Each structure stands twice: as structure tokens, then as C-alpha cells.
PDB file of C-alpha atoms in Angstrom:
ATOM      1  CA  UNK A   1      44.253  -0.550  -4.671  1.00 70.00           C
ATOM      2  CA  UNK A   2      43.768  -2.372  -1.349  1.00 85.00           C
ATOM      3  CA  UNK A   3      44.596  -5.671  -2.661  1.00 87.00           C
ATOM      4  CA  UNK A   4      47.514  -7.894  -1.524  1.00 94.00           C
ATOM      5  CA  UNK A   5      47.555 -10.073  -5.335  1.00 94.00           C
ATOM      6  CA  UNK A   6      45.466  -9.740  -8.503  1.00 95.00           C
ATOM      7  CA  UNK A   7      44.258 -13.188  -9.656  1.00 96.00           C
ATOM      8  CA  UNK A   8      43.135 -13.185 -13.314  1.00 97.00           C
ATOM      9  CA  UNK A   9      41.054 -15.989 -14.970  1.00 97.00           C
ATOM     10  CA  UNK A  10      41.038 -17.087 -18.884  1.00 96.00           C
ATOM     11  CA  UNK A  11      38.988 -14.792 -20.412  1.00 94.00           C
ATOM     12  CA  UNK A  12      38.211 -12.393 -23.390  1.00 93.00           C
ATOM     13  CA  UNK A  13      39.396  -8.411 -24.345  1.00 91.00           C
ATOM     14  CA  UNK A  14      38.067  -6.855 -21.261  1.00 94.00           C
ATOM     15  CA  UNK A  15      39.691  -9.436 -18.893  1.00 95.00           C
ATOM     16  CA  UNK A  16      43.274  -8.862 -20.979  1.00 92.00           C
ATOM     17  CA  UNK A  17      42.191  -5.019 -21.135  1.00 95.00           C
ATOM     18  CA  UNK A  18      42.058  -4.929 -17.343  1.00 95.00           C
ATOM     19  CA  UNK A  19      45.700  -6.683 -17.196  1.00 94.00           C
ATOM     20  CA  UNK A  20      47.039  -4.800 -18.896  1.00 93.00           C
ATOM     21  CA  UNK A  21      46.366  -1.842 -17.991  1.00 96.00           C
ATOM     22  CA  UNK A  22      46.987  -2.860 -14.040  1.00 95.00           C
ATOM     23  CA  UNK A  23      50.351  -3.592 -15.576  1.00 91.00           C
ATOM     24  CA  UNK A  24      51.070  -0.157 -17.329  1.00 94.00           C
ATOM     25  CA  UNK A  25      50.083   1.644 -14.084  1.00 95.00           C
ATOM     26  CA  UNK A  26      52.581  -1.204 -11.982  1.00 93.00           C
ATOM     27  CA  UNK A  27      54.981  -0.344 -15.138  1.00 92.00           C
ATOM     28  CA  UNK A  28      54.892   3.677 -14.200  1.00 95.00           C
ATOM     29  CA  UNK A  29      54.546   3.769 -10.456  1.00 95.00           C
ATOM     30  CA  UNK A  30      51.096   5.084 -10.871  1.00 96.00           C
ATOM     31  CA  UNK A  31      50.323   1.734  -8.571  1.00 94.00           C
ATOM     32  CA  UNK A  32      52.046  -0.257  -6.019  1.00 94.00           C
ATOM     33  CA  UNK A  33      53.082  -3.730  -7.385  1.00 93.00           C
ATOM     34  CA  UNK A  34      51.393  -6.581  -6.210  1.00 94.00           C
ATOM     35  CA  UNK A  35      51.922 -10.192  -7.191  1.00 93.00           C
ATOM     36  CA  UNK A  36      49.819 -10.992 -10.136  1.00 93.00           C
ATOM     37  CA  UNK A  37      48.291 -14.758 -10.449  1.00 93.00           C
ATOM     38  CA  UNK A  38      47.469 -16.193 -13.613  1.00 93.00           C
ATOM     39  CA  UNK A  39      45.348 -19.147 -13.537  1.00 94.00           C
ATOM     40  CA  UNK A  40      44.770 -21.769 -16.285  1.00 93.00           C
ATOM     41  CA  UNK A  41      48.537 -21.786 -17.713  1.00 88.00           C
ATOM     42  CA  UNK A  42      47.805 -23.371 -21.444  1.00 89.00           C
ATOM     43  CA  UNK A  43      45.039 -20.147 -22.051  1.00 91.00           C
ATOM     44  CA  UNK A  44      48.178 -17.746 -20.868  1.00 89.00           C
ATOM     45  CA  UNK A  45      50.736 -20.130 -22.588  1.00 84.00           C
ATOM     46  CA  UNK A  46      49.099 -19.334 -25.664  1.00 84.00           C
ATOM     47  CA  UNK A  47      48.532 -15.412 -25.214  1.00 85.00           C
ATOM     48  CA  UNK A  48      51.691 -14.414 -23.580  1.00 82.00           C
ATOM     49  CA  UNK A  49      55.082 -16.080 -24.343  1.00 83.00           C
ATOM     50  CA  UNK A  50      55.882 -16.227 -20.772  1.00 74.00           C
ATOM     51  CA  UNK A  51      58.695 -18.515 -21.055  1.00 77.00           C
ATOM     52  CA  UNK A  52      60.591 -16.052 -23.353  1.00 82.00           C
ATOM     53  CA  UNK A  53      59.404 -12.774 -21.077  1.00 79.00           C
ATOM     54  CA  UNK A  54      61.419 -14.753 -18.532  1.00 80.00           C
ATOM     55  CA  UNK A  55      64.334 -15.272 -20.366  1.00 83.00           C
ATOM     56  CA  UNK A  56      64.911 -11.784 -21.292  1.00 83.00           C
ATOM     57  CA  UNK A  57      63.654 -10.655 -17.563  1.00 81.00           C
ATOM     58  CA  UNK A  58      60.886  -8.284 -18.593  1.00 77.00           C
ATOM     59  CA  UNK A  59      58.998 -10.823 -16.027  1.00 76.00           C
ATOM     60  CA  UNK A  60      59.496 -13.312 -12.810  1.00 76.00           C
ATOM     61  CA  UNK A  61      58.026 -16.377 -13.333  1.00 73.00           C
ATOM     62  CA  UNK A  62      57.443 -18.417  -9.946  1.00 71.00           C
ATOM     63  CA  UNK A  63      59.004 -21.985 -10.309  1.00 57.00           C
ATOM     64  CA  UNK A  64      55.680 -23.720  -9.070  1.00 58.00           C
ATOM     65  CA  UNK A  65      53.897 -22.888 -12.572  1.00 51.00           C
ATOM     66  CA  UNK A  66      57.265 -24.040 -14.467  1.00 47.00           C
TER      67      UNK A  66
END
């Protein structure tokens, strides 16, 4: 992947399908890591606990979407 950032958008399975699995092959080196952008916080609020993920440091959350 070319791509500098990944921006993902609210969506349905194949949009959290295609997340995921960008984040497995980030997860295993199969791909470089690249920043990831989720936009439309109270859709990813409500699929993803990212406030705990942060806690425990699985994830970096960027202050500007705290």
C-alpha cells in the first residue's frame, strides 16, 4: 500500500471487514503502519471502546478527537 493514512467512514460489515483486516496485517508486519482516521466519532464510540483501548495501550488515540 502506497497510501500515507487510511480514512474510514461509518459504515456496515464490509467497511469494518476492511479495518480490520488492514489492522491484522499492520498487527503482523505483513504491512507498513500508517495512521488510520476514523471519522464520525459517536458511530466508532459505539463499535469500538476506544477510550478503554487507550487506557490499556492496545491503541493511540490523538488528543484532537478526545
Amino acid at each position: 500500500m502506497r497510501a500515507k493514512a487510511l480514512a474510514v467512514f461509518p459504515g456496515g460489515f464490509g467497511t469494518l471487514d476492511e479495518l480490520f483486516e488492514t489492522l491484522t496485517l499492520m498487527q503482523t508486519g505483513r504491512m507498513k503502519k500508517v495512521p488510520i482516521l476514523l471519522f464520525g466519532k459517536e458511530f466508532w464510540d459505539n463499535v469500538i471502546n476506544l477510550a478503554y483501548l487507550s487506557v490499556q495501550g492496545t491503541i493511540f488515540l490523538s488528543i484532537s478527537i478526545l
